[in-house]
mmCIF file of C-alpha atoms and ligand atoms in Angstrom:
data_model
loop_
_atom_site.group_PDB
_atom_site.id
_atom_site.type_symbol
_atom_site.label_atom_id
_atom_site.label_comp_id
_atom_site.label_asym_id
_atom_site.label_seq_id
_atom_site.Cartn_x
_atom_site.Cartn_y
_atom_site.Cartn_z
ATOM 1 C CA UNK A 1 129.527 38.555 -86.987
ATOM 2 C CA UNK A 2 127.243 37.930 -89.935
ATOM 3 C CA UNK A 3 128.711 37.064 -93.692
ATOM 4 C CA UNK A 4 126.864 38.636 -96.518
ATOM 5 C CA UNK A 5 127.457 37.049 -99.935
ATOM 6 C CA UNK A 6 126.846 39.275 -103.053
ATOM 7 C CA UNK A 7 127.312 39.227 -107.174
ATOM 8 C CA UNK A 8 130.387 40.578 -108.052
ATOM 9 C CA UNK A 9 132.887 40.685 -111.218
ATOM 10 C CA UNK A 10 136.482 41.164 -111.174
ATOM 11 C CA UNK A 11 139.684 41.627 -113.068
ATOM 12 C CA UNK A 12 141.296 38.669 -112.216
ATOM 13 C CA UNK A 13 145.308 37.498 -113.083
ATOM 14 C CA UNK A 14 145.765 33.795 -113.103
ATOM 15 C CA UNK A 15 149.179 33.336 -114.552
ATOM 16 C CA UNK A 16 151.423 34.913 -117.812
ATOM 17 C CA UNK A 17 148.989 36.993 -120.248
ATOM 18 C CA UNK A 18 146.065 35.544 -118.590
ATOM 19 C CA UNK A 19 144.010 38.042 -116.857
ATOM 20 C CA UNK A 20 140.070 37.563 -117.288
ATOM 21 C CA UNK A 21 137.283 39.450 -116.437
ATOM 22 C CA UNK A 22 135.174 36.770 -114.343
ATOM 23 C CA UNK A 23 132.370 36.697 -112.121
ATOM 24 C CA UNK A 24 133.707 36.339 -108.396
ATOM 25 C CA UNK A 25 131.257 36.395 -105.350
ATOM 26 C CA UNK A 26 132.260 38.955 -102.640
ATOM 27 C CA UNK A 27 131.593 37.393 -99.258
ATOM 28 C CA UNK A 28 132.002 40.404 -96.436
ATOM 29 C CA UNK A 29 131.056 41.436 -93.072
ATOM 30 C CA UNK A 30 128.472 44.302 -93.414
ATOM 31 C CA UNK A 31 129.151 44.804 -89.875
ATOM 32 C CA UNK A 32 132.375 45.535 -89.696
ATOM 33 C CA UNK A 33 133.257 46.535 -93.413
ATOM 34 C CA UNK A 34 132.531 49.201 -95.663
ATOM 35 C CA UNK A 35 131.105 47.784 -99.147
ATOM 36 C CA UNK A 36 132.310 50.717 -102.088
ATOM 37 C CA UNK A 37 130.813 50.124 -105.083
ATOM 38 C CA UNK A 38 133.672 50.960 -107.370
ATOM 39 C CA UNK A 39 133.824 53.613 -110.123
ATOM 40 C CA UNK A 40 137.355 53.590 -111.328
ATOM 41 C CA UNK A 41 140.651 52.716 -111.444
ATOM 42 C CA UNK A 42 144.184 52.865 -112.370
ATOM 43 C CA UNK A 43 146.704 50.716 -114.061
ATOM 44 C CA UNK A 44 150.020 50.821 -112.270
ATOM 45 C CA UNK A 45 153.167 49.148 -113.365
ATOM 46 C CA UNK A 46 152.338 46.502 -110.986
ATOM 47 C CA UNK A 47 149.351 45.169 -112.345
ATOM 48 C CA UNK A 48 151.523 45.287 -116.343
ATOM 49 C CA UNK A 49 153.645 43.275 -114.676
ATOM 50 C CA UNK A 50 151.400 40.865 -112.685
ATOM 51 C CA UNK A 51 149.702 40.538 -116.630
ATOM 52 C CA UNK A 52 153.043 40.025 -118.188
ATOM 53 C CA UNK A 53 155.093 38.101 -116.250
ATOM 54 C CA UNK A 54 152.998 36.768 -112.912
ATOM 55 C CA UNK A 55 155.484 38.772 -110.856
ATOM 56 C CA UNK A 56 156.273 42.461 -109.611
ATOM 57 C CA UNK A 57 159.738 42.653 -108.322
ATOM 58 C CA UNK A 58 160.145 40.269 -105.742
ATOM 59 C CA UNK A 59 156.241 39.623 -105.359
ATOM 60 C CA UNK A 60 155.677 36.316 -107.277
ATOM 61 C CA UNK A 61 151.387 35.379 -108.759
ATOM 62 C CA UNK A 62 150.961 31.774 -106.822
ATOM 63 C CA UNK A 63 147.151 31.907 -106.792
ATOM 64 C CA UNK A 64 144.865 34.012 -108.858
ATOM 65 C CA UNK A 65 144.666 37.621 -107.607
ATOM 66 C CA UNK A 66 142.422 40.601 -108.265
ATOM 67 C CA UNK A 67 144.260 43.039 -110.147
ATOM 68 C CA UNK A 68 144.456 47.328 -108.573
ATOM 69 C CA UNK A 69 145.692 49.181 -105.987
ATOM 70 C CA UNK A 70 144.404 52.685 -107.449
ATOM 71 C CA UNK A 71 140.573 52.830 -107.231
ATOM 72 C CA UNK A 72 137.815 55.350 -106.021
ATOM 73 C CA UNK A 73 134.446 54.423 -105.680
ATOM 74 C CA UNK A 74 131.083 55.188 -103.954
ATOM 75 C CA UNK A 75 130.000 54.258 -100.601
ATOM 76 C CA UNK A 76 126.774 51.412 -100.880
ATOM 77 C CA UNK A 77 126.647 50.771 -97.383
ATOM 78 C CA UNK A 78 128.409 50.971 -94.057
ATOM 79 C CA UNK A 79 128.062 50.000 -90.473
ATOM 80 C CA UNK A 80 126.029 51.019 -87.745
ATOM 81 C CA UNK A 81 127.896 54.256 -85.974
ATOM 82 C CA UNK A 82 130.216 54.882 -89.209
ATOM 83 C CA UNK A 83 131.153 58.401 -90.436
ATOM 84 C CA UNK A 84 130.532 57.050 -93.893
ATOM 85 C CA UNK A 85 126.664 57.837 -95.365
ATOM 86 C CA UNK A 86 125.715 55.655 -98.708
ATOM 87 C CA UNK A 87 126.372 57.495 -101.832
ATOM 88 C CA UNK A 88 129.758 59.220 -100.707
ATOM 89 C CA UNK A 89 132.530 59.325 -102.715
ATOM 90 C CA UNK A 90 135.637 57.970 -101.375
ATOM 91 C CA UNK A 91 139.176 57.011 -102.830
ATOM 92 C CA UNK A 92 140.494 53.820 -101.079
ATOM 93 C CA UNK A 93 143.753 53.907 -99.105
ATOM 94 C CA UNK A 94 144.983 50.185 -100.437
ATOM 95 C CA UNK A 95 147.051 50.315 -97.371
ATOM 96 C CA UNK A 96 145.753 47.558 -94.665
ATOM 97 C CA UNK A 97 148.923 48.129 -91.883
ATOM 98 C CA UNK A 98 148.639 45.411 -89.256
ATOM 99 C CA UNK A 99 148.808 48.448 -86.276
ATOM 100 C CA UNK A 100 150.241 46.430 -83.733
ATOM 101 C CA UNK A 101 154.109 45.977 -84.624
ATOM 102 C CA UNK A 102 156.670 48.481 -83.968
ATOM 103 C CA UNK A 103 156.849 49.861 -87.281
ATOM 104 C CA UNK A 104 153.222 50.617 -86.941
ATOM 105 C CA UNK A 105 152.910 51.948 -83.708
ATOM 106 C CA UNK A 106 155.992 54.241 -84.911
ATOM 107 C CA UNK A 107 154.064 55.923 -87.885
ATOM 108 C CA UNK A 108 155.955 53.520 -90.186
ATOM 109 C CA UNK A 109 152.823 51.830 -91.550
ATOM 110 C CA UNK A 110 154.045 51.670 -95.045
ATOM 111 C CA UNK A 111 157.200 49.533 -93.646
ATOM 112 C CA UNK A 112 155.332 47.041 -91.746
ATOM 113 C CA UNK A 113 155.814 43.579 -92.307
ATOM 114 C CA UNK A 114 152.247 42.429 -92.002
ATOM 115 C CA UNK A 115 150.910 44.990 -94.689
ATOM 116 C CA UNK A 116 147.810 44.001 -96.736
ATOM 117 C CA UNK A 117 148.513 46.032 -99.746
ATOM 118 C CA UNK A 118 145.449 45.227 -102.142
ATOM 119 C CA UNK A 119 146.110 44.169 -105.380
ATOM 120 C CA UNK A 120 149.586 42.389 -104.422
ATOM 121 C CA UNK A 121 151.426 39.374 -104.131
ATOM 122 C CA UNK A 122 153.649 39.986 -101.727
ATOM 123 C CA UNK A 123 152.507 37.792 -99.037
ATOM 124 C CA UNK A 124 150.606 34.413 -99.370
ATOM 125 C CA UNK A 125 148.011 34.728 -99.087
ATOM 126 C CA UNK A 126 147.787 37.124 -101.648
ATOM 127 C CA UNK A 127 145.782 40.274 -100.941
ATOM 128 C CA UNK A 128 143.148 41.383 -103.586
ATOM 129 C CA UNK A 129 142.638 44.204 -105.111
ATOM 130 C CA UNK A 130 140.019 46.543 -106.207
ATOM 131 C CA UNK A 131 139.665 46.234 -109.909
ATOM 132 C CA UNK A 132 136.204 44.533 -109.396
ATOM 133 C CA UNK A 133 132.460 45.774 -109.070
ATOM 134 C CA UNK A 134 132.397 46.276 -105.619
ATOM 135 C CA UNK A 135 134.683 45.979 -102.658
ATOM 136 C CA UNK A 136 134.768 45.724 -98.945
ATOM 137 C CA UNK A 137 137.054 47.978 -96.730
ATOM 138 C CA UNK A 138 137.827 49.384 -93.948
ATOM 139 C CA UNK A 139 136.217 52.794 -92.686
ATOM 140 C CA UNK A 140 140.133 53.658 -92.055
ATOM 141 C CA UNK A 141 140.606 53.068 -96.002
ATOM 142 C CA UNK A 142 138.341 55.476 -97.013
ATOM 143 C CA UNK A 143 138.735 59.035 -98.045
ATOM 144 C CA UNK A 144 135.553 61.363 -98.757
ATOM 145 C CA UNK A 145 135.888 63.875 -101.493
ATOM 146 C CA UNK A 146 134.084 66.226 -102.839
ATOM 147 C CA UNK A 147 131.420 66.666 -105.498
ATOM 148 C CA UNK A 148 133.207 68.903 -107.451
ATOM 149 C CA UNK A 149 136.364 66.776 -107.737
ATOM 150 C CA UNK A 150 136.342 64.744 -111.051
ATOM 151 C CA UNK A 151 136.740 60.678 -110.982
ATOM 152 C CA UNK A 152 139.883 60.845 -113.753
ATOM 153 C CA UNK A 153 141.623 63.012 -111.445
ATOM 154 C CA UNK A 154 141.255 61.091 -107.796
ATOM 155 C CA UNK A 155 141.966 58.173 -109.019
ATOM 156 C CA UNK A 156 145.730 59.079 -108.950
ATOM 157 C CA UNK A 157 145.228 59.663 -104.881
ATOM 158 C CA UNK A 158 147.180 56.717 -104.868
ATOM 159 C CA UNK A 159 150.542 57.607 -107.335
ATOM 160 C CA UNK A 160 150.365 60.831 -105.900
ATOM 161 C CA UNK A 161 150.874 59.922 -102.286
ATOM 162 C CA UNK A 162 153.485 57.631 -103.354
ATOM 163 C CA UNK A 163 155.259 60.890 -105.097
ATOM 164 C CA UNK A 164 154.380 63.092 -102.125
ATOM 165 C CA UNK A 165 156.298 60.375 -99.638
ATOM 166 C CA UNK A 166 159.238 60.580 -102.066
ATOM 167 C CA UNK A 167 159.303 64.181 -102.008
ATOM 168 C CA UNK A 168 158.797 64.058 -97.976
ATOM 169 C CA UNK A 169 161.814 61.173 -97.706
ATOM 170 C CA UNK A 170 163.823 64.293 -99.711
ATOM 171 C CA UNK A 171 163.741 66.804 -96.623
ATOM 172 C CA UNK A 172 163.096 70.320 -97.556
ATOM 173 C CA UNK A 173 162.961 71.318 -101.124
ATOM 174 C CA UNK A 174 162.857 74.812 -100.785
ATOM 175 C CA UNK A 175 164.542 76.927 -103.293
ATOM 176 C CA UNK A 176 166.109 73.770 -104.382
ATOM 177 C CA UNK A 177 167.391 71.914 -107.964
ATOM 178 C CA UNK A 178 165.798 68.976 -108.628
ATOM 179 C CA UNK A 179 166.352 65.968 -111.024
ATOM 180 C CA UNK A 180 164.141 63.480 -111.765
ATOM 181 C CA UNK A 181 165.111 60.375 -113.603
ATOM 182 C CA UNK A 182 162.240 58.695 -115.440
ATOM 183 C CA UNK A 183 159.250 60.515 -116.779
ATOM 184 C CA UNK A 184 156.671 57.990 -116.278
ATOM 185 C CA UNK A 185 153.288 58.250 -114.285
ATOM 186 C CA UNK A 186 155.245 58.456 -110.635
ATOM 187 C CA UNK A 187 158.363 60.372 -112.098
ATOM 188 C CA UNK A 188 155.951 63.045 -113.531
ATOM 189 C CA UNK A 189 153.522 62.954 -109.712
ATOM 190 C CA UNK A 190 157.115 63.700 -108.178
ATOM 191 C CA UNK A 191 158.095 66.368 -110.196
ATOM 192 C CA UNK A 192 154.424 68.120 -109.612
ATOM 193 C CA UNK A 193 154.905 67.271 -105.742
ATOM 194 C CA UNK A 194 158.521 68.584 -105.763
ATOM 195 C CA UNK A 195 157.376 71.949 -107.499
ATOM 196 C CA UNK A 196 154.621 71.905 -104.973
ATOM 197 C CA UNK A 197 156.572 71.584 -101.973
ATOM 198 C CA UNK A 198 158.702 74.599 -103.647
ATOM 199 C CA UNK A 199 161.704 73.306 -105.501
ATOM 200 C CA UNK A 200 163.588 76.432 -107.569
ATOM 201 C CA UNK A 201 164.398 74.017 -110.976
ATOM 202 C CA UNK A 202 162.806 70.890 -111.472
ATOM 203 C CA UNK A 203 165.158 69.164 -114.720
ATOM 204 C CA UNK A 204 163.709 65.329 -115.662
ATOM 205 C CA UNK A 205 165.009 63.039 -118.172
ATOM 206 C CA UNK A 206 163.690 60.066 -120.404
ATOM 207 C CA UNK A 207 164.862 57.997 -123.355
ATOM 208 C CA UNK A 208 161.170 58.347 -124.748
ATOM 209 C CA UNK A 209 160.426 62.011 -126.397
ATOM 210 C CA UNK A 210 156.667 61.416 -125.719
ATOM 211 C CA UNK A 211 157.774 61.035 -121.874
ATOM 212 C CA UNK A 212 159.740 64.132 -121.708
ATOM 213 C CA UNK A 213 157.054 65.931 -123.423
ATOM 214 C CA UNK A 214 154.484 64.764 -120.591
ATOM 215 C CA UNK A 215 157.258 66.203 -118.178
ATOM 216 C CA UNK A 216 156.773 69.404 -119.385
ATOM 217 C CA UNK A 217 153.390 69.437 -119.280
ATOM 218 C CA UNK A 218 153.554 67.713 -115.278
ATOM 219 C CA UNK A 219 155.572 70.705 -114.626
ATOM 220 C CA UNK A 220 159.610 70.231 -114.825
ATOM 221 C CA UNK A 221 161.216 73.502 -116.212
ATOM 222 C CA UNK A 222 163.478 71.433 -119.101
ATOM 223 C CA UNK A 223 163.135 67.836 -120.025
ATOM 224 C CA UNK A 224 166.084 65.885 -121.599
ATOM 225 C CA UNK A 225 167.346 63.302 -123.166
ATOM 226 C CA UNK A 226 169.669 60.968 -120.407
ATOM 227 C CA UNK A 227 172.273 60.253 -123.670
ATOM 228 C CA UNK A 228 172.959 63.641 -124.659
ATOM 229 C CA UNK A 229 175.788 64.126 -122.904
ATOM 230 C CA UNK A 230 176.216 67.239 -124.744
ATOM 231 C CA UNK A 231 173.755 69.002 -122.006
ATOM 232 C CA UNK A 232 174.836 66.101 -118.902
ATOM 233 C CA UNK A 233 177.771 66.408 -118.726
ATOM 234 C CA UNK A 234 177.348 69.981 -117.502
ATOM 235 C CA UNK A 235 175.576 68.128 -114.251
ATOM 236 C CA UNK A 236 178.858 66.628 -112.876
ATOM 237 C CA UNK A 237 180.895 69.562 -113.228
ATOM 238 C CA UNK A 238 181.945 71.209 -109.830
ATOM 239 C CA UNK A 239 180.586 67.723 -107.867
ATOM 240 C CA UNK A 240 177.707 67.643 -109.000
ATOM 241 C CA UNK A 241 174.340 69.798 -110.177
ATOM 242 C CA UNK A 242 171.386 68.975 -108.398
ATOM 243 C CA UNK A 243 170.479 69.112 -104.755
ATOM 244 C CA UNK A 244 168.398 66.379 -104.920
ATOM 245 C CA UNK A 245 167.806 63.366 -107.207
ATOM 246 C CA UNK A 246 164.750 61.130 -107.600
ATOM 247 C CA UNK A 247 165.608 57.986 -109.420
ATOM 248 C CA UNK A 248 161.869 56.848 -110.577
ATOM 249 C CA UNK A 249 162.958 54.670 -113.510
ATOM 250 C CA UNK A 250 164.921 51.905 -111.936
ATOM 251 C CA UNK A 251 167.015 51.746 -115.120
ATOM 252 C CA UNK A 252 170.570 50.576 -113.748
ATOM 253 C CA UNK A 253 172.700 53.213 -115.624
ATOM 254 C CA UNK A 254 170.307 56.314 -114.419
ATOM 255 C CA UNK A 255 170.833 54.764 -110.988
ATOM 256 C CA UNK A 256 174.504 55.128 -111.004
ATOM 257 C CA UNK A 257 174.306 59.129 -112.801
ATOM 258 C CA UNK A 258 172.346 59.962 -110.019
ATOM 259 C CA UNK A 259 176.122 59.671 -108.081
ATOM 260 C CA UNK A 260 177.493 61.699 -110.522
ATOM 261 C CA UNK A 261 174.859 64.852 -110.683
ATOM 262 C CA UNK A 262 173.786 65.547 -107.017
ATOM 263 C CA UNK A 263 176.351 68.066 -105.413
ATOM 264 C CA UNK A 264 178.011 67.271 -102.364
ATOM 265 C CA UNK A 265 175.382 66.819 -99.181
ATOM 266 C CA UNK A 266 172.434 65.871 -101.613
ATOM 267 C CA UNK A 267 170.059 63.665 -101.240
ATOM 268 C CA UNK A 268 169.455 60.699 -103.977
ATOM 269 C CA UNK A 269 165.764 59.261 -103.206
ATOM 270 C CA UNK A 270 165.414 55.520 -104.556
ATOM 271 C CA UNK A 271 162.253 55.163 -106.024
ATOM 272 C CA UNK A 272 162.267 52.970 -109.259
ATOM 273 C CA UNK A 273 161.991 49.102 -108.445
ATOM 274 C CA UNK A 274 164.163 47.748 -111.287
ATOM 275 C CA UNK A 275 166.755 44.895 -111.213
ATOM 276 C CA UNK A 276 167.037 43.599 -107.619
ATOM 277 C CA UNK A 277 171.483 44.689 -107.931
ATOM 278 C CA UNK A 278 173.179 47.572 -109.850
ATOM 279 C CA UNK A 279 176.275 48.868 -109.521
ATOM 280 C CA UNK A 280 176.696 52.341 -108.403
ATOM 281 C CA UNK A 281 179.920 54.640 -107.885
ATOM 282 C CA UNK A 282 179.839 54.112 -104.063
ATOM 283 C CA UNK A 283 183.489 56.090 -103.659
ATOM 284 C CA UNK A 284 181.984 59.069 -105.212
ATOM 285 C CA UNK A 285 178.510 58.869 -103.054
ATOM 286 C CA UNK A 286 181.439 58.467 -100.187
ATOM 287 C CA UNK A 287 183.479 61.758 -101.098
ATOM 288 C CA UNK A 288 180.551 63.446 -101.852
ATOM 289 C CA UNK A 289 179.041 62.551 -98.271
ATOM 290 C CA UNK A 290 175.570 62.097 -100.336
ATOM 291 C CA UNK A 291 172.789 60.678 -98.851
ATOM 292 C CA UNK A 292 170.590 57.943 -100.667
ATOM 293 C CA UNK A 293 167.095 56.933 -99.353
ATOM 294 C CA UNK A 294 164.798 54.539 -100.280
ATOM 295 C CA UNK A 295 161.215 55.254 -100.812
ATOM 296 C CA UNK A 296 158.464 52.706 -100.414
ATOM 297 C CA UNK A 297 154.716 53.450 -100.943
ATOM 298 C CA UNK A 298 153.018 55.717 -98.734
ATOM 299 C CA UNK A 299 152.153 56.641 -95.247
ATOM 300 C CA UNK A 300 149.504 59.457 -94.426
ATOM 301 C CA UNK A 301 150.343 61.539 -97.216
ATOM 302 C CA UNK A 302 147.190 59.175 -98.755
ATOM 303 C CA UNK A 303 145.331 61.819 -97.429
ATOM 304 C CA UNK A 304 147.741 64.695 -98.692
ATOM 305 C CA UNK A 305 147.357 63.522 -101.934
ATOM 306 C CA UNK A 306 143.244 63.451 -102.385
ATOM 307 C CA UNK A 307 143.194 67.033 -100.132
ATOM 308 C CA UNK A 308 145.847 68.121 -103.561
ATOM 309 C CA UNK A 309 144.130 66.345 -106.372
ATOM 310 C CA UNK A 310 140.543 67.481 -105.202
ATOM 311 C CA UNK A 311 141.963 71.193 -104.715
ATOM 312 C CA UNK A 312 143.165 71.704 -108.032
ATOM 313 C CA UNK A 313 146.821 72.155 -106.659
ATOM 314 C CA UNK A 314 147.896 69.398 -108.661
ATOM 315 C CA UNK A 315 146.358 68.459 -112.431
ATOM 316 C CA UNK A 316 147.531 65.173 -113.175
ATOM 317 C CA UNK A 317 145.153 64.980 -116.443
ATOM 318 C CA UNK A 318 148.136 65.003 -119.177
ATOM 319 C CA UNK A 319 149.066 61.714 -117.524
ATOM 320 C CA UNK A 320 145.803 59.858 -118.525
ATOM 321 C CA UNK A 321 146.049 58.134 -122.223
ATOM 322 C CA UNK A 322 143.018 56.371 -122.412
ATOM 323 C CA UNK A 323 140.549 54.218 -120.426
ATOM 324 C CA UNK A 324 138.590 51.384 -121.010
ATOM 325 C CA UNK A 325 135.541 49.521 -119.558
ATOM 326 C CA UNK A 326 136.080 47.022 -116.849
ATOM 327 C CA UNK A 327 135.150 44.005 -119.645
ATOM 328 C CA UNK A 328 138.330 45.622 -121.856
ATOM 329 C CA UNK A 329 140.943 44.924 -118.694
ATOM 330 C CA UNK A 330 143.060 42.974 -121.339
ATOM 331 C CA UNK A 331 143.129 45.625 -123.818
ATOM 332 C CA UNK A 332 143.869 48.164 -121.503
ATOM 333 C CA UNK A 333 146.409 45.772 -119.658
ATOM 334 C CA UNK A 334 148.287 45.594 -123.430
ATOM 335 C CA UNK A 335 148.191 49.451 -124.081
ATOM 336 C CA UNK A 336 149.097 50.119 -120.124
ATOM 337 C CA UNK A 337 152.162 48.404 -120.909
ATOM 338 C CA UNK A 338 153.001 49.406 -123.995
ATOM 339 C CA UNK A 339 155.311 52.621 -123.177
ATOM 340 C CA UNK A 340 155.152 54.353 -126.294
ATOM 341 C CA UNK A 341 151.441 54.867 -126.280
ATOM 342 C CA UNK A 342 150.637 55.335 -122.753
ATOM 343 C CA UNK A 343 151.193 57.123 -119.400
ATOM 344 C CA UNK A 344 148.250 56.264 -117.131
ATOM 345 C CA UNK A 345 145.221 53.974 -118.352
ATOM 346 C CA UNK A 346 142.344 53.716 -116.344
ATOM 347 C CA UNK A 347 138.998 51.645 -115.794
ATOM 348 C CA UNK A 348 135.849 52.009 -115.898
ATOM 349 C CA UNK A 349 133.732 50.173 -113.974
ATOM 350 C CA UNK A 350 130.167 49.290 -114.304
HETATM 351 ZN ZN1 LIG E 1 150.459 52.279 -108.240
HETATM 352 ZN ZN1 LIG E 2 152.502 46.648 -88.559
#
């Protein structure tokens, strides 16, 4: 197996509020990898995190790491016998399952405990991830598109499948009502996936009026305040409104309403990583024989979600505040995270 060793520079977080665009050879096996020369990507809370506190949830920054998990990019080269040709345009499946344990072998990939996510901490060694020039993947991790399909749109393969698995970890939403807690980036993909997979009402709520104005536009039928109890309180009447609940904001008090407003038998899908404990109303999730579910990244609906985006069936484009060239990570990194001027912020890379 031969090493190639090219030029390469990346987004790079070393610690607290110090992420610098640096040069970084890229040492891979042409081989056996696919090198993508990379066009664009997408800031996820993640990476806001990573920038402002050298952690995500319980994944803690111990040695510098390349920032992104949602990137597309264009095929440079690939090995001997690949389906890939040089100048296709892929989006990259961050997703490196090991494909051997259980979980794996049981279609769980997105559960298994030897994951290489790119772009995260959660394992040391960390696992970088594709907010550089160029990186090398698997043939596996990449997803042709076509030439019609717009870079600002497939970037969000990666949200989307995330919102698609939520919506799948739901059960049928046919002719259902929906709620959606949290109108950010993956609260707004969900409500677009939901409506999608045919939900009757789709209802979101968020403290910010800018959020619940990008609801509307990502599809939900009414968009609403979580304090104005004036219109909530109508939700817990008769046990409870909504056949299903997605809780995408992680914020411990919209956690615990989710108890209150799904009826009895409904489904409350755990999306938003917040504080590790909150308290919720477990007697009336017991009475109420609801179900809650967890949902964690994505499985095969990676592929879903470009086969959507590239369609047309979903326009994620109201989402995306502003982008930035690759040399501007910081600047983009402080608007990204800056919730009352931005949704989605993206990269450009040269
Ligand atoms: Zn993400
Ligand atoms: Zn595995």
């Amino acid at each position: 197996m031969s090493i190639q060793t090219i030029e390469n520079r990346a987004c790079v977080a070393f610690g607290i509020k110090d992420v610098r665009h640096v040069t970084q050879p890229l040492a891979y096996s042409p081989e056996e990898q696919v090198l993508v020369k990379v066009s664009r990507g997408g800031i996820c809370g993640s990476d806001i995190h990573y920038y402002q506190h050298a952690r995500a949830g319980m994944s803690i920054l111990k040695n510098p790491l390349v920032l992104g998990h949602e990137f597309i990019g264009v095929v440079e080269a690939a090995p001997a016998g690949s389906h890939l040709t040089a100048g296709q345009r892929v989006a990259i499946n961050p997703s490196q399952p090991c494909n051997r344990c259980p979980l794996c072998l049981e279609g769980k990939q997105n559960l298994c405990r030897g994951m290489k996510f790119m772009g995260s901490a959660q394992f040391n060694p960390h696992v970088d991830g594709g907010f550089r020039q160029y990186v090398a993947v698997t043939e596996q991790q990449c997803v042709p598109y076509a030439e019609h399909a717009k870079d600002n749109v497939m970037v969000f393969a990666e949200p989307l499948a995330v919102a698609i698995h939520a919506v799948r970890q739901a059960g049928d939403l046919v002719g259902k009502k929906v709620l959606v807690t949290g109108s950010g980036p993956i609260g707004c993909l969900v409500m677009a996936a939901a409506r999608s997979a045919g939900a009757a009402e789709v209802v979101a709520t968020d403290m910010s009026p800018r959020c619940r104005e990008l609801a509307l536009q990502m599809s939900a039928d009414r968009a609403v305040d979580p304090t104005d109890e004036a219109v909530t309180a109508a939700w817990g009447e008769d046990g409870g409104y909504f056949d299903v609940s997605f809780e995408a904001s992680g914020a411990p008090a919209a956690i615990a309403s989710t108890a209150t407003f799904t009826r009895p038998k409904g489904t409350v899908v755990q999306l938003g990583m917040g504080h590790a404990t909150v308290e919720m109303p477990l007697g009336l999730l017991l009475v109420k024989e609801v179900k809650v579910v967890g949902s964690f990244r994505f499985v095969d609906e990676f592929n879903t979600a470009v086969r959507w985006l590239e369609s047309g069936r979903i326009d994620p484009l109201p989402l995306l505040s502003a982008e930035f060239e690759q040399t501007q990570v910081v600047e983009a990194l402080e608007m990204a995270g800056d919730k009352r001027r931005a949704a989605k912020v993206q990269l450009v890379f040269a």
